[in-house]
Amino acid sequence: MKKIAIYFMILLFICSGGVLADDMTRTGSVGAQFLKIAVGSRYQGMGESSVAVVSDAYSMYWNPAGMANVESNNITFTNVDWIAGVRLNYISVASRIEDFGVVGFSATLMDVGEMAVTTVDDPDGTGETFSASSMALSAGYASFLTTRLAFGASIKYVYEKIYSETSGGIAFDFGTQLQTGFKSLRIGMNIANMGPELKFSGPNLNTGLNETTTGGSIDVNSYNLPLTFRLGMAYDFVDDPENKWTFAMEAKHPNDNEQQMSMGTEYGYHERYFLRTGYKF
């Protein structure tokens, strides 16, 4: 079973690399952008270089393999006031089940508030309003395949709504974390939001709803999810009962943009006080 999981991950990353390479020029063509809004102040503070560092319930977002490090129960919550009045809430829970592994659940809810309905005849608004929102619900599992290698996977349902039009579908996340055996050096890999294209449908796309025309529907384009591949490392320069200093670096390959990198560092004192900084380029 361990060998099958390892071979599966290798094949998955090879295949995803080919898909991502084909999408290098597709900037602006991917939907469900709310899935790219980072969560967790620790990982944001480290420049999002998190794939090899994450070890709590936030693993459901960054790398499901990180949940294997959860020892009992863990719950996390993030509220983000994004640009242009966009609000995002994220909650995740991870719980260890003895002799089985760690299971996790997460929910992402995004809302953009009320907006005015405009038409050609009423460009300043008709007096009506509409809203747009997005949601993702996930369930995952992680476990150590060996004393050094952790594997995790999750399945999520992605749902978006604009006015009365909706789209929805299933996506998957897969990840690994490896303790290399060289001091504290560890390596993490993750592929997120792997799933089929989504497509909006709804009553406002219908046409010909009167007695003089034939009924029909506007054919809208389908869109891809923000598929992302991450590869990163982390190393503890200092790790004693009072002090811990961690450095992390990560390369990210999204399917709608060029390759990106990030690095970050965290200093912890008595596991209570932390100083973090990061940089993305």
Tab-separated table of C-alpha atoms in Angstrom:
chain	number	residue	atom	x	y	z
A	1	MET	CA	0.000	0.000	0.000
A	2	LYS	CA	2.857	2.384	0.821
A	3	LYS	CA	4.573	1.688	-2.515
A	4	ILE	CA	1.309	2.186	-4.422
A	5	ALA	CA	0.780	5.579	-2.752
A	6	ILE	CA	4.350	6.674	-3.524
A	7	TYR	CA	4.135	5.577	-7.175
A	8	PHE	CA	0.745	7.272	-7.475
A	9	MET	CA	2.139	10.575	-6.193
A	10	ILE	CA	5.098	10.429	-8.585
A	11	LEU	CA	2.808	9.765	-11.546
A	12	LEU	CA	0.411	12.491	-10.412
A	13	PHE	CA	3.132	15.145	-10.190
A	14	ILE	CA	4.552	14.164	-13.600
A	15	CYS	CA	1.118	14.386	-15.228
A	16	SER	CA	0.261	17.649	-13.473
A	17	GLY	CA	3.532	19.167	-14.626
A	18	GLY	CA	2.515	18.549	-18.238
A	19	VAL	CA	-0.909	20.077	-17.702
A	20	LEU	CA	0.521	23.149	-16.007
A	21	ALA	CA	3.095	23.629	-18.741
A	22	ASP	CA	0.323	23.741	-21.361
A	23	ASP	CA	-1.500	26.464	-19.418
A	24	MET	CA	1.374	28.930	-19.045
A	25	THR	CA	-0.289	31.527	-21.287
A	26	ARG	CA	-3.790	31.287	-19.774
A	27	THR	CA	-3.572	34.258	-17.420
A	28	GLY	CA	-7.063	35.374	-16.430
A	29	SER	CA	-8.808	32.271	-17.762
A	30	VAL	CA	-9.252	30.360	-14.491
A	31	GLY	CA	-12.284	30.690	-12.225
A	32	ALA	CA	-12.953	29.985	-8.538
A	33	GLN	CA	-10.273	32.532	-7.648
A	34	PHE	CA	-11.348	32.480	-3.998
A	35	LEU	CA	-9.476	29.179	-3.678
A	36	LYS	CA	-6.229	31.140	-4.095
A	37	ILE	CA	-6.793	33.500	-1.130
A	38	ALA	CA	-4.261	32.393	1.490
A	39	VAL	CA	-5.408	31.488	5.000
A	40	GLY	CA	-3.582	31.268	8.322
A	41	SER	CA	-1.563	34.206	9.706
A	42	ARG	CA	1.488	31.988	10.257
A	43	TYR	CA	1.697	30.937	6.641
A	44	GLN	CA	0.824	34.357	5.264
A	45	GLY	CA	3.503	35.836	7.518
A	46	MET	CA	6.086	33.447	6.069
A	47	GLY	CA	5.347	34.534	2.513
A	48	GLU	CA	3.139	31.481	1.916
A	49	SER	CA	6.188	29.170	1.899
A	50	SER	CA	4.155	26.589	3.743
A	51	VAL	CA	4.022	23.250	1.927
A	52	ALA	CA	6.853	21.724	4.019
A	53	VAL	CA	6.048	23.648	7.217
A	54	VAL	CA	2.309	23.215	7.786
A	55	SER	CA	1.474	20.795	10.599
A	56	ASP	CA	-1.981	21.757	11.876
A	57	ALA	CA	-5.567	21.868	10.620
A	58	TYR	CA	-4.560	24.496	8.031
A	59	SER	CA	-3.027	21.541	6.199
A	60	MET	CA	-6.442	21.116	4.616
A	61	TYR	CA	-5.606	24.233	2.587
A	62	TRP	CA	-1.813	24.100	2.119
A	63	ASN	CA	-0.904	20.410	2.060
A	64	PRO	CA	-3.135	17.633	3.442
A	65	ALA	CA	-0.077	15.540	4.346
A	66	GLY	CA	0.717	18.019	7.137
A	67	MET	CA	-2.288	16.773	9.110
A	68	ALA	CA	-0.337	13.608	9.919
A	69	ASN	CA	1.523	15.697	12.531
A	70	VAL	CA	-1.657	16.535	14.479
A	71	GLU	CA	-1.468	14.663	17.789
A	72	SER	CA	-5.041	15.000	19.082
A	73	ASN	CA	-7.603	17.620	17.979
A	74	ASN	CA	-6.982	20.946	16.277
A	75	ILE	CA	-9.295	23.675	15.005
A	76	THR	CA	-8.351	26.805	13.051
A	77	PHE	CA	-10.234	29.848	11.779
A	78	THR	CA	-9.384	32.743	9.451
A	79	ASN	CA	-11.346	35.846	8.494
A	80	VAL	CA	-10.061	37.855	5.529
A	81	ASP	CA	-11.231	41.344	4.535
A	82	TRP	CA	-10.119	41.202	0.914
A	83	ILE	CA	-10.061	43.959	-1.703
A	84	ALA	CA	-13.217	45.604	-3.116
A	85	GLY	CA	-15.375	44.554	-0.168
A	86	VAL	CA	-14.755	40.827	-0.627
A	87	ARG	CA	-14.978	38.863	2.643
A	88	LEU	CA	-13.717	35.331	3.160
A	89	ASN	CA	-14.109	33.011	6.159
A	90	TYR	CA	-12.242	29.735	6.529
A	91	ILE	CA	-12.531	27.085	9.224
A	92	SER	CA	-10.820	23.706	9.468
A	93	VAL	CA	-10.772	20.857	11.965
A	94	ALA	CA	-8.344	17.941	12.255
A	95	SER	CA	-8.636	14.999	14.629
A	96	ARG	CA	-6.418	11.972	15.177
A	97	ILE	CA	-8.098	8.565	15.264
A	98	GLU	CA	-5.951	5.956	16.996
A	99	ASP	CA	-4.508	3.258	14.697
A	100	PHE	CA	-6.111	4.918	11.660
A	101	GLY	CA	-4.643	8.350	10.986
A	102	VAL	CA	-5.882	11.928	10.988
A	103	VAL	CA	-9.130	13.089	9.402
A	104	GLY	CA	-9.910	16.693	8.607
A	105	PHE	CA	-12.761	18.897	7.455
A	106	SER	CA	-12.767	22.464	6.199
A	107	ALA	CA	-15.165	25.081	4.868
A	108	THR	CA	-14.375	28.187	2.825
A	109	LEU	CA	-17.085	30.828	2.420
A	110	MET	CA	-16.660	33.984	0.338
A	111	ASP	CA	-19.151	36.814	-0.110
A	112	VAL	CA	-18.911	40.075	-2.059
A	113	GLY	CA	-22.009	41.790	-0.682
A	114	GLU	CA	-24.885	43.430	-2.529
A	115	MET	CA	-24.367	45.059	-5.926
A	116	ALA	CA	-26.721	47.136	-8.072
A	117	VAL	CA	-28.502	45.583	-11.049
A	118	THR	CA	-27.813	47.706	-14.152
A	119	THR	CA	-29.210	47.530	-17.680
A	120	VAL	CA	-28.656	49.375	-20.944
A	121	ASP	CA	-31.671	51.553	-20.182
A	122	ASP	CA	-30.687	52.017	-16.504
A	123	PRO	CA	-26.881	52.191	-16.359
A	124	ASP	CA	-27.040	53.759	-12.904
A	125	GLY	CA	-29.141	50.910	-11.519
A	126	THR	CA	-32.690	49.638	-11.605
A	127	GLY	CA	-33.163	49.809	-7.855
A	128	GLU	CA	-32.672	46.035	-7.578
A	129	THR	CA	-29.593	44.358	-6.173
A	130	PHE	CA	-27.840	41.013	-6.534
A	131	SER	CA	-24.971	39.226	-4.835
A	132	ALA	CA	-22.200	36.774	-5.634
A	133	SER	CA	-20.702	34.128	-3.363
A	134	SER	CA	-18.433	31.095	-3.425
A	135	MET	CA	-18.023	28.063	-1.193
A	136	ALA	CA	-15.772	25.025	-0.826
A	137	LEU	CA	-16.373	22.098	1.555
A	138	SER	CA	-13.537	19.593	2.043
A	139	ALA	CA	-12.868	16.296	3.781
A	140	GLY	CA	-9.379	14.822	4.031
A	141	TYR	CA	-7.171	12.091	5.473
A	142	ALA	CA	-3.457	11.898	6.309
A	143	SER	CA	-1.128	9.322	7.774
A	144	PHE	CA	2.540	8.404	8.004
A	145	LEU	CA	3.346	5.709	5.442
A	146	THR	CA	6.786	5.281	7.027
A	147	THR	CA	8.446	6.937	9.999
A	148	ARG	CA	9.590	9.727	7.659
A	149	LEU	CA	7.022	9.951	4.866
A	150	ALA	CA	3.511	11.362	5.339
A	151	PHE	CA	0.792	11.239	2.698
A	152	GLY	CA	-2.478	13.139	2.629
A	153	ALA	CA	-5.433	13.621	0.322
A	154	SER	CA	-8.700	15.518	0.379
A	155	ILE	CA	-11.842	15.843	-1.695
A	156	LYS	CA	-13.729	19.133	-1.962
A	157	TYR	CA	-16.975	20.387	-3.395
A	158	VAL	CA	-16.631	23.804	-5.043
A	159	TYR	CA	-19.740	25.948	-5.539
A	160	GLU	CA	-20.158	29.451	-6.970
A	161	LYS	CA	-23.201	31.664	-7.416
A	162	ILE	CA	-23.687	34.945	-9.297
A	163	TYR	CA	-27.228	36.337	-9.133
A	164	SER	CA	-29.336	33.243	-9.937
A	165	GLU	CA	-26.616	31.416	-11.891
A	166	THR	CA	-24.628	28.657	-10.224
A	167	SER	CA	-21.804	26.232	-10.926
A	168	GLY	CA	-20.380	23.371	-8.892
A	169	GLY	CA	-18.072	20.381	-9.042
A	170	ILE	CA	-15.634	18.078	-7.261
A	171	ALA	CA	-11.877	18.644	-6.893
A	172	PHE	CA	-9.013	16.839	-5.157
A	173	ASP	CA	-5.849	17.774	-3.253
A	174	PHE	CA	-2.865	15.457	-2.766
A	175	GLY	CA	0.357	15.976	-0.846
A	176	THR	CA	3.409	14.493	0.814
A	177	GLN	CA	5.875	15.575	3.490
A	178	LEU	CA	9.240	13.835	3.814
A	179	GLN	CA	11.704	13.984	6.692
A	180	THR	CA	14.939	13.529	4.733
A	181	GLY	CA	17.003	12.251	7.641
A	182	PHE	CA	19.535	15.057	7.215
A	183	LYS	CA	19.144	16.902	10.510
A	184	SER	CA	15.768	18.747	10.394
A	185	LEU	CA	15.522	19.116	6.610
A	186	ARG	CA	12.080	18.253	5.279
A	187	ILE	CA	10.503	18.425	1.831
A	188	GLY	CA	6.865	18.933	0.944
A	189	MET	CA	4.905	18.533	-2.280
A	190	ASN	CA	1.283	19.353	-3.012
A	191	ILE	CA	-1.097	19.565	-5.929
A	192	ALA	CA	-4.305	21.451	-5.206
A	193	ASN	CA	-7.662	21.850	-6.942
A	194	MET	CA	-7.340	19.011	-9.425
A	195	GLY	CA	-10.758	18.539	-11.005
A	196	PRO	CA	-12.929	18.959	-14.097
A	197	GLU	CA	-14.034	22.249	-15.614
A	198	LEU	CA	-17.027	24.058	-14.111
A	199	LYS	CA	-19.793	25.831	-15.981
A	200	PHE	CA	-22.482	28.289	-14.929
A	201	SER	CA	-26.148	27.601	-15.526
A	202	GLY	CA	-29.373	29.220	-14.350
A	203	PRO	CA	-32.654	30.894	-15.281
A	204	ASN	CA	-31.125	34.203	-16.328
A	205	LEU	CA	-29.296	32.431	-19.152
A	206	ASN	CA	-32.605	31.371	-20.680
A	207	THR	CA	-33.783	33.147	-23.841
A	208	GLY	CA	-37.004	33.292	-25.799
A	209	LEU	CA	-39.390	33.299	-22.876
A	210	ASN	CA	-42.298	35.008	-24.693
A	211	GLU	CA	-44.935	33.849	-27.150
A	212	THR	CA	-43.136	35.088	-30.253
A	213	THR	CA	-39.738	33.403	-29.807
A	214	THR	CA	-38.460	29.887	-29.336
A	215	GLY	CA	-37.108	28.943	-25.932
A	216	GLY	CA	-33.376	28.429	-25.597
A	217	SER	CA	-30.348	29.084	-23.427
A	218	ILE	CA	-27.182	31.141	-23.733
A	219	ASP	CA	-24.170	28.840	-24.034
A	220	VAL	CA	-21.518	30.121	-21.611
A	221	ASN	CA	-17.895	29.030	-21.534
A	222	SER	CA	-16.693	26.499	-18.986
A	223	TYR	CA	-13.701	27.371	-16.797
A	224	ASN	CA	-10.855	25.561	-15.070
A	225	LEU	CA	-10.178	25.472	-11.356
A	226	PRO	CA	-6.942	27.131	-10.112
A	227	LEU	CA	-4.756	24.025	-10.289
A	228	THR	CA	-1.520	24.636	-8.369
A	229	PHE	CA	1.606	22.532	-7.825
A	230	ARG	CA	3.894	23.339	-4.882
A	231	LEU	CA	7.336	22.005	-4.005
A	232	GLY	CA	9.169	23.277	-0.938
A	233	MET	CA	11.636	22.650	1.854
A	234	ALA	CA	12.052	23.677	5.472
A	235	TYR	CA	14.982	23.590	7.880
A	236	ASP	CA	15.359	24.428	11.578
A	237	PHE	CA	18.614	26.291	12.221
A	238	VAL	CA	17.855	26.366	15.953
A	239	ASP	CA	15.622	23.933	17.828
A	240	ASP	CA	15.910	23.745	21.602
A	241	PRO	CA	13.377	23.929	24.484
A	242	GLU	CA	13.434	27.739	24.480
A	243	ASN	CA	14.131	28.788	20.899
A	244	LYS	CA	13.246	27.606	17.423
A	245	TRP	CA	14.287	29.271	14.178
A	246	THR	CA	12.824	27.849	10.952
A	247	PHE	CA	13.602	28.786	7.365
A	248	ALA	CA	11.378	27.711	4.451
A	249	MET	CA	11.459	28.067	0.673
A	250	GLU	CA	8.852	27.087	-1.899
A	251	ALA	CA	8.311	27.035	-5.666
A	252	LYS	CA	4.737	27.309	-6.950
A	253	HIS	CA	3.420	26.581	-10.427
A	254	PRO	CA	-0.194	27.739	-11.029
A	255	ASN	CA	-2.052	26.903	-14.225
A	256	ASP	CA	-2.951	30.546	-14.899
A	257	ASN	CA	0.334	32.334	-14.333
A	258	GLU	CA	4.103	32.057	-14.464
A	259	GLN	CA	6.120	30.117	-11.925
A	260	GLN	CA	6.484	31.815	-8.569
A	261	MET	CA	8.745	31.418	-5.555
A	262	SER	CA	8.541	32.415	-1.918
A	263	MET	CA	10.695	32.233	1.173
A	264	GLY	CA	9.986	32.845	4.809
A	265	THR	CA	11.371	32.477	8.290
A	266	GLU	CA	9.937	32.120	11.789
A	267	TYR	CA	11.514	32.575	15.189
A	268	GLY	CA	9.656	31.142	18.182
A	269	TYR	CA	10.366	31.737	21.860
A	270	HIS	CA	9.022	29.159	24.325
A	271	GLU	CA	6.432	28.217	21.656
A	272	ARG	CA	4.425	31.286	22.714
A	273	TYR	CA	5.930	34.325	21.015
A	274	PHE	CA	6.699	34.353	17.317
A	275	LEU	CA	8.328	36.671	14.817
A	276	ARG	CA	7.777	35.911	11.143
A	277	THR	CA	8.662	37.469	7.820
A	278	GLY	CA	8.454	36.343	4.211
A	279	TYR	CA	8.899	37.412	0.620
A	280	LYS	CA	7.207	36.330	-2.631
A	281	PHE	CA	8.772	36.793	-6.041
